[in-house]
CSV table of C-alpha atoms in Angstrom, one decimal:
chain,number,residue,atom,x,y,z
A,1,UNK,CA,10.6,0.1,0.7
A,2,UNK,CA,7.0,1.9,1.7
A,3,UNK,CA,4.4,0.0,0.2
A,4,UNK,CA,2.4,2.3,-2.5
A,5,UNK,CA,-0.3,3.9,-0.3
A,6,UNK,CA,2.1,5.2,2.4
A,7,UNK,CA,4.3,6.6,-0.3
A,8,UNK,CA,1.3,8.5,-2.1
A,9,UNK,CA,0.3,9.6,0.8
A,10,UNK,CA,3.5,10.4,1.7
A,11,UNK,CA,4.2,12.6,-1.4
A,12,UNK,CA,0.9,14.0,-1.3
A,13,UNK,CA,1.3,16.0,2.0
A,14,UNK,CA,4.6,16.9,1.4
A,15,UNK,CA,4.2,18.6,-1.7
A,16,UNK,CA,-0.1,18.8,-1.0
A,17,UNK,CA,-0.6,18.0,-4.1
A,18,UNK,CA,-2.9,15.1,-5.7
A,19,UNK,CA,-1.9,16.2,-9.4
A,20,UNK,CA,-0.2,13.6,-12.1
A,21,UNK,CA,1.7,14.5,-14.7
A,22,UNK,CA,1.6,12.3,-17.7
A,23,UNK,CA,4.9,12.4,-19.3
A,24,UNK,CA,3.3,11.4,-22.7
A,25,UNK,CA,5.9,13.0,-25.4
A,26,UNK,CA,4.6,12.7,-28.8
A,27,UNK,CA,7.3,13.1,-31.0
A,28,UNK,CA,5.4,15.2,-33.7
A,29,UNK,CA,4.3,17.7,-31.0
A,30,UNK,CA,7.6,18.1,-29.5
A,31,UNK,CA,8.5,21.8,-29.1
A,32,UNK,CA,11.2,23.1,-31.0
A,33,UNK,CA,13.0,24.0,-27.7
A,34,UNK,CA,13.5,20.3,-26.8
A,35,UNK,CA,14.7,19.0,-30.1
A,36,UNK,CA,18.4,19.6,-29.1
A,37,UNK,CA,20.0,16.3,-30.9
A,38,UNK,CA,18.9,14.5,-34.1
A,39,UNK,CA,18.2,11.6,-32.3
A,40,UNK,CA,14.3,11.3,-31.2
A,41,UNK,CA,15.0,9.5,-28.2
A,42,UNK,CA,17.3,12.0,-26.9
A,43,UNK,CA,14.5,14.6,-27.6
A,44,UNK,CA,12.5,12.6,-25.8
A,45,UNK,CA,14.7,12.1,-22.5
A,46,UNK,CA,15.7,16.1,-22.4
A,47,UNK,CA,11.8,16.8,-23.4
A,48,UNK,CA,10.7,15.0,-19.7
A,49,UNK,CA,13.3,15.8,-18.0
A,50,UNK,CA,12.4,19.8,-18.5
A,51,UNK,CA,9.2,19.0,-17.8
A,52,UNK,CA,10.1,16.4,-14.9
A,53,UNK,CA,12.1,19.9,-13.4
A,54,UNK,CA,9.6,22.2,-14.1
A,55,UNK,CA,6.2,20.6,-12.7
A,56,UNK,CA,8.0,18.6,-9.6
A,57,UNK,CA,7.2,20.8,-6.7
A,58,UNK,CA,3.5,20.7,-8.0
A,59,UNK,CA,3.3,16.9,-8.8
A,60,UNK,CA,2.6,13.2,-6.4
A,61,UNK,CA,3.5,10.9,-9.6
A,62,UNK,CA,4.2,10.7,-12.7
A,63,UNK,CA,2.8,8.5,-15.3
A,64,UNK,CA,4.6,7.3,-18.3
A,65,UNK,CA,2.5,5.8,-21.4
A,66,UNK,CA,4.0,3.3,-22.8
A,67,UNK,CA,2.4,3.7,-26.6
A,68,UNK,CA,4.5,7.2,-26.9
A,69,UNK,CA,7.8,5.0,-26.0
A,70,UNK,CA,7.3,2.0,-27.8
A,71,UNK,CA,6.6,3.9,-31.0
A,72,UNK,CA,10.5,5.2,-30.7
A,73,UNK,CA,11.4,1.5,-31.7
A,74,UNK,CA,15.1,-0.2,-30.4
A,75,UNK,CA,15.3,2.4,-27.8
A,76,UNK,CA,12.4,2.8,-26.3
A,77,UNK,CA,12.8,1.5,-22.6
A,78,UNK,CA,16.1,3.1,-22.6
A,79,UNK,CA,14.0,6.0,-23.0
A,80,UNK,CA,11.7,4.9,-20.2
A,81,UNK,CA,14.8,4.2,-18.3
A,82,UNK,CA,16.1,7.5,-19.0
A,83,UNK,CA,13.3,9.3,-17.5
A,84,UNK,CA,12.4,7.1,-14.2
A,85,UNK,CA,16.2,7.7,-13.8
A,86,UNK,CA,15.2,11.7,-13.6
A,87,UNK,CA,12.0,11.4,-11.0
A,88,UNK,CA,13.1,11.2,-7.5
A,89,UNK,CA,12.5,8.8,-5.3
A,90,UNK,CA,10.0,10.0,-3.4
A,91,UNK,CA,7.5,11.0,-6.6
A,92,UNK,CA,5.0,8.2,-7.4
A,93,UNK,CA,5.7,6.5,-11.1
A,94,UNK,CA,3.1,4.9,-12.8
A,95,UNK,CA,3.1,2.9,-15.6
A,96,UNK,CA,0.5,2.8,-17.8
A,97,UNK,CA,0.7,0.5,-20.8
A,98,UNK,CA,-2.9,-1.6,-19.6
A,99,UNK,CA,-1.5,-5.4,-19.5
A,100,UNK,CA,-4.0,-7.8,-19.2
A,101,UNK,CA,-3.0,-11.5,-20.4
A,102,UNK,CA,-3.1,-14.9,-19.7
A,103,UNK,CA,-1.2,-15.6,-15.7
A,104,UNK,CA,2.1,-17.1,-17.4
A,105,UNK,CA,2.4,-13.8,-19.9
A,106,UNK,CA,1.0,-11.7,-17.2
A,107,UNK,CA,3.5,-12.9,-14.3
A,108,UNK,CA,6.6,-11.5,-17.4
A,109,UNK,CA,4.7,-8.1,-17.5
A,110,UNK,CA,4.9,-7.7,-14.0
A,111,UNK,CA,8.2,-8.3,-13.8
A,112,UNK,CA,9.2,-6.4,-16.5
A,113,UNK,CA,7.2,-3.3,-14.9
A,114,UNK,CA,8.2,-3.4,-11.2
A,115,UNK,CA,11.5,-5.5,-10.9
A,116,UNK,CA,13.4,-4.2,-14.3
A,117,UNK,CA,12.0,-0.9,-14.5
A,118,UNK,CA,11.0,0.0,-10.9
A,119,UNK,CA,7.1,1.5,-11.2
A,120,UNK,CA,5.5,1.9,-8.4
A,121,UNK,CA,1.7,0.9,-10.2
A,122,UNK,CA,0.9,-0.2,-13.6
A,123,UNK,CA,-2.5,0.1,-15.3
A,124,UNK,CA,-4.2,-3.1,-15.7
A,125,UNK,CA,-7.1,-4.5,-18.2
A,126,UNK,CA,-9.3,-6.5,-16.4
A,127,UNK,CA,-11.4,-8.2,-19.3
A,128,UNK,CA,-9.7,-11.5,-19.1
A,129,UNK,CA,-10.2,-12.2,-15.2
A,130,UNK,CA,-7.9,-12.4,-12.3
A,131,UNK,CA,-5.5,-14.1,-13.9
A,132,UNK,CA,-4.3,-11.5,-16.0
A,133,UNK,CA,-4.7,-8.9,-12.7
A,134,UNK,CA,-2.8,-11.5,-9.8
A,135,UNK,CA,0.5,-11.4,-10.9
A,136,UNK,CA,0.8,-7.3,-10.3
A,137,UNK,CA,-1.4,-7.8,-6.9
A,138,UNK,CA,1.0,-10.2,-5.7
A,139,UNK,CA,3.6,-7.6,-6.1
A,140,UNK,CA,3.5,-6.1,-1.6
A,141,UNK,CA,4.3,-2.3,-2.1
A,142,UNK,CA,3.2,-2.0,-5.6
A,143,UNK,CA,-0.3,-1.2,-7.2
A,144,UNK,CA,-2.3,-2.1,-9.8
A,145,UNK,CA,-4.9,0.4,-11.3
A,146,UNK,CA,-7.7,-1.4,-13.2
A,147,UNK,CA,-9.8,-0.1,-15.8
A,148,UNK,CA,-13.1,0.7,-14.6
A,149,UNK,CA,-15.3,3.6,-15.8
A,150,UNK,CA,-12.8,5.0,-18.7
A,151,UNK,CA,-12.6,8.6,-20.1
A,152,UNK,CA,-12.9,7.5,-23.7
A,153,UNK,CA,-15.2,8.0,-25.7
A,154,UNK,CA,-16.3,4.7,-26.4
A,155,UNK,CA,-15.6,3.2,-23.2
A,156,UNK,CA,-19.9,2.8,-22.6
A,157,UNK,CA,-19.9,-0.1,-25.5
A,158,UNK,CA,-18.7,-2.9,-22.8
A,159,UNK,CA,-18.2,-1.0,-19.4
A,160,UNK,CA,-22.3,0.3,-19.2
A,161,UNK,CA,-23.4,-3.5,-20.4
A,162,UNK,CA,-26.1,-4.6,-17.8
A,163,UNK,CA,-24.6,-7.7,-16.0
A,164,UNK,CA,-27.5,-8.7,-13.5
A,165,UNK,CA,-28.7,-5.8,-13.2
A,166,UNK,CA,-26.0,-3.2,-13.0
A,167,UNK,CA,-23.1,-1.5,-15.6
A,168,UNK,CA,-20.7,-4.0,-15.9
A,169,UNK,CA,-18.2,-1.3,-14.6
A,170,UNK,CA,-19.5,-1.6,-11.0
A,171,UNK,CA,-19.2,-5.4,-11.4
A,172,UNK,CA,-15.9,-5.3,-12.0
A,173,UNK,CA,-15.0,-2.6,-9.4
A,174,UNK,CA,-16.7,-5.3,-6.7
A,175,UNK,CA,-14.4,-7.9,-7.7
A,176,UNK,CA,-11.2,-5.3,-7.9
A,177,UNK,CA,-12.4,-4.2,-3.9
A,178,UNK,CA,-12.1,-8.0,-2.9
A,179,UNK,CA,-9.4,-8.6,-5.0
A,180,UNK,CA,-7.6,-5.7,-2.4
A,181,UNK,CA,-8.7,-7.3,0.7
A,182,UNK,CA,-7.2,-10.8,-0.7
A,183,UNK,CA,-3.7,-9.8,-2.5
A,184,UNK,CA,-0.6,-8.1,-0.5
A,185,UNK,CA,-0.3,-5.4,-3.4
A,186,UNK,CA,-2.9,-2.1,-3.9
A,187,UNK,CA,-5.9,-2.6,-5.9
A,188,UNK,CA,-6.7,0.8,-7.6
A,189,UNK,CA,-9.4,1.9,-9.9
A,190,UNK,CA,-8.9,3.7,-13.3
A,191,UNK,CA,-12.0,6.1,-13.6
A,192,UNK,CA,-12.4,8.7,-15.8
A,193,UNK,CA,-13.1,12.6,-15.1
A,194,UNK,CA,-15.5,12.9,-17.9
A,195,UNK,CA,-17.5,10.6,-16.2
A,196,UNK,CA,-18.8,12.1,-12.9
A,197,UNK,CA,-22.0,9.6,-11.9
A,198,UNK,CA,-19.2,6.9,-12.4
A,199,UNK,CA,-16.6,8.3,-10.5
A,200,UNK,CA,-19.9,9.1,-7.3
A,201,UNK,CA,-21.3,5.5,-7.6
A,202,UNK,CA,-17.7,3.7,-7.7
A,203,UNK,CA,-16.3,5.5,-4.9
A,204,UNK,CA,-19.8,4.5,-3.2
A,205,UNK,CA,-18.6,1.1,-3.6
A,206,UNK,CA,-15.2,1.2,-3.1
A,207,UNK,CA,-14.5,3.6,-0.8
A,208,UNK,CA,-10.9,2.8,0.1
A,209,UNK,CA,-9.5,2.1,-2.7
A,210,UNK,CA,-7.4,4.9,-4.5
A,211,UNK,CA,-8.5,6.2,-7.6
A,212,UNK,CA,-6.1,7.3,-11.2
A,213,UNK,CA,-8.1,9.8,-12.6
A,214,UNK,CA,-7.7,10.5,-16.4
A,215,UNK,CA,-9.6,12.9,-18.5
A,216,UNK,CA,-9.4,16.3,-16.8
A,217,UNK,CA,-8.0,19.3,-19.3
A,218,UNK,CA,-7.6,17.8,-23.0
A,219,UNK,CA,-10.3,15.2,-22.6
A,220,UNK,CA,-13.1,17.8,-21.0
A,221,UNK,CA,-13.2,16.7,-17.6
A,222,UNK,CA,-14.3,19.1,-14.6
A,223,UNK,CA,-11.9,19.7,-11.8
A,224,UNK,CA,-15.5,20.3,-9.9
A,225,UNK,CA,-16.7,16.4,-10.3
A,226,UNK,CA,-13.7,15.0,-9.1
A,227,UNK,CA,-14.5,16.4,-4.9
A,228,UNK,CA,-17.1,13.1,-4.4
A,229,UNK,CA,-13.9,10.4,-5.2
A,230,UNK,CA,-11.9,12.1,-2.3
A,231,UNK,CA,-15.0,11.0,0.1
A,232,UNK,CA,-13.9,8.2,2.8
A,233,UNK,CA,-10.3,6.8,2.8
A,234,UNK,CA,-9.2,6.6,-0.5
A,235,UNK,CA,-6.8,8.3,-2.1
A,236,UNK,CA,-7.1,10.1,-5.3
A,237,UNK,CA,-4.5,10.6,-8.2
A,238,UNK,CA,-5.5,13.0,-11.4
A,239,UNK,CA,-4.1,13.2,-14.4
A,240,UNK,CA,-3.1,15.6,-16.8
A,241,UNK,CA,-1.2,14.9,-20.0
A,242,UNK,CA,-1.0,17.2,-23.1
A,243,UNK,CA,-2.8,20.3,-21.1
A,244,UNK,CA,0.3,20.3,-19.4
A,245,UNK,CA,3.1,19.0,-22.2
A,246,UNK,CA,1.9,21.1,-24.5
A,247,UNK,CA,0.9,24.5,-22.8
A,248,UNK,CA,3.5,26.1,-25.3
A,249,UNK,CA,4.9,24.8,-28.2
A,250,UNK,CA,8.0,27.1,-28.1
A,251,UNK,CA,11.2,27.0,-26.3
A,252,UNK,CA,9.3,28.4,-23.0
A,253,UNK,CA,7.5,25.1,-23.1
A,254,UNK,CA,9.2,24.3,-19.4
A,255,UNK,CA,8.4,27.9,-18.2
A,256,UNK,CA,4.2,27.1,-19.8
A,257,UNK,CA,4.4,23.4,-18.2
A,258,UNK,CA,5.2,24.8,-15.1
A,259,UNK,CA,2.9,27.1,-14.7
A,260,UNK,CA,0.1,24.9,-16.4
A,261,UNK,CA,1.0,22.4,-13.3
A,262,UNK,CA,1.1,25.2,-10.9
A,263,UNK,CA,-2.5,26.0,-11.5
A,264,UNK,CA,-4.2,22.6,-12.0
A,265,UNK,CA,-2.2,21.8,-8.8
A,266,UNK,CA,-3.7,24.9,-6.8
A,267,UNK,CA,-7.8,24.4,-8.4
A,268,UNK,CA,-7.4,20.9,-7.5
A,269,UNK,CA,-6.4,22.4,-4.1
A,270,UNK,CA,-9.5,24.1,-3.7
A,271,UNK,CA,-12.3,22.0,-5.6
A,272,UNK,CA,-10.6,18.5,-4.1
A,273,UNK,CA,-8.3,19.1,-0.9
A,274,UNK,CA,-10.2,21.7,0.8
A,275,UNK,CA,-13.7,20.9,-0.2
């Protein structure tokens, strides 16, 4: 098995391409197209795996969060399942569901992700220490993206705190960068597109440590901002949820997420790749 940089960057040549698709399917938004059976869940699987068909050639990884299956009750990971059954093997998965407990609970998580279900990378909270972040960085070919500078709105109430003189973000994303150099797994970096001074002054500080970027499309983040985190060695991932998903809420919705994916995939291209 290629650890997780090599298969990013892998993928990411082969299809040049640094554009995530988050496979996010809200079942009230769910086009009419894709309700085929009565059963949610199966709307769910057929749902992504339109969309899985229809943005491939213009994706590195997909990322699957978990709030959208979980709320689908007895068979949600059968849904999850389902759909990392329907990525190929050479497409990045990502799952983010942002475990961060105690080592013992932690160590379960981890398990649960990458030996049951098979992600490559899972989002990680990094409020309660390394204990809660170890058990995914023992994991050697897998990756753990930690929350740094986030996309939401109220991310600034605990991540901009001043801790000895700088945002507590930057604090965190030192420990994360020796975290990498100390753990066989990835360290990554969560960072959000709507925050562009962020995204310059962490990849200042961690310069080879890849990147999930959230926020571009839906949330208001500029494609533009994003060219500064592809400085130095690390790797970039960005991701785009409901711009894609729901580019048509008819039965064309495949057709509309395609060509959504097409076109983040090609300004990326020229704003990121090329710049």
């Amino acid at each position: 098995m290629p650890d997780f940089k090599r298969k990013l960057s892998s993928r990411q040549e082969d299809a040049e391409t640094v554009l995530c698709v988050g496979l996010d399917p809200d079942p009230n938004r769910l086009p009419q197209g894709a309700l085929r059976t009565v059963e949610t869940v199966d709307a769910v699987i057929q749902f992504n795996r339109a969309v899985i068909e229809a943005t491939l050639p213009y994706t590195c990884a997909f990322k699957l969060n978990f709030a959208f299956y979980e709320v689908l009750g007895r068979d949600s990971f059968d849904a999850i399942r389902a759909t990392l059954d329907d990525i190929p093997p050479d497409v990045v998965t990502i799952a983010d569901c942002k475990r961060g407990d105690i080592g013992n609970s932690a160590r379960l998580y981890a398990k649960a992700v990458f030996d049951d279900l098979g992600f490559d990378a899972c989002t990680v909270a990094p409020y309660m220490g390394l204990d809660a972040a170890a058990p995914f960085l023992e994991r050697e070919g897998k990756a753990a993206f930690v929350l740094g500078r986030t996309s939401n709105p109220s991310g600034a109430t605990f991540q901009e705190l001043d801790c000895n003189g700088e945002p507590l973000y930057k604090t965190v994303a030192r420990h994360i960068a020796k975290w990498d150099n100390h753990y066989p797994g990835t360290s990554g970096l969560v960072v959000g597109a709507t925050r562009p001074e962020a995204m310059r002054q962490l990849r200042d500080l961690c310069p080879t440590l890849p990147f999930l970027i959230p926020g571009v499309g839906a949330q208001g983040g500029k494609v533009r901002n994003i060219a500064s985190t592809y400085a130095g060695t690390g790797s970039i991932v960005v991701s785009c949820s409901r711009s894609i998903l729901y580019a048509s809420s008819g039965e064309d919705f495949a057709v509309a997420a395609s060509k959504a994916a097409r076109e983040m995939r090609d300004v990326l291209a020229v704003h990121v790749l090329r710049s």
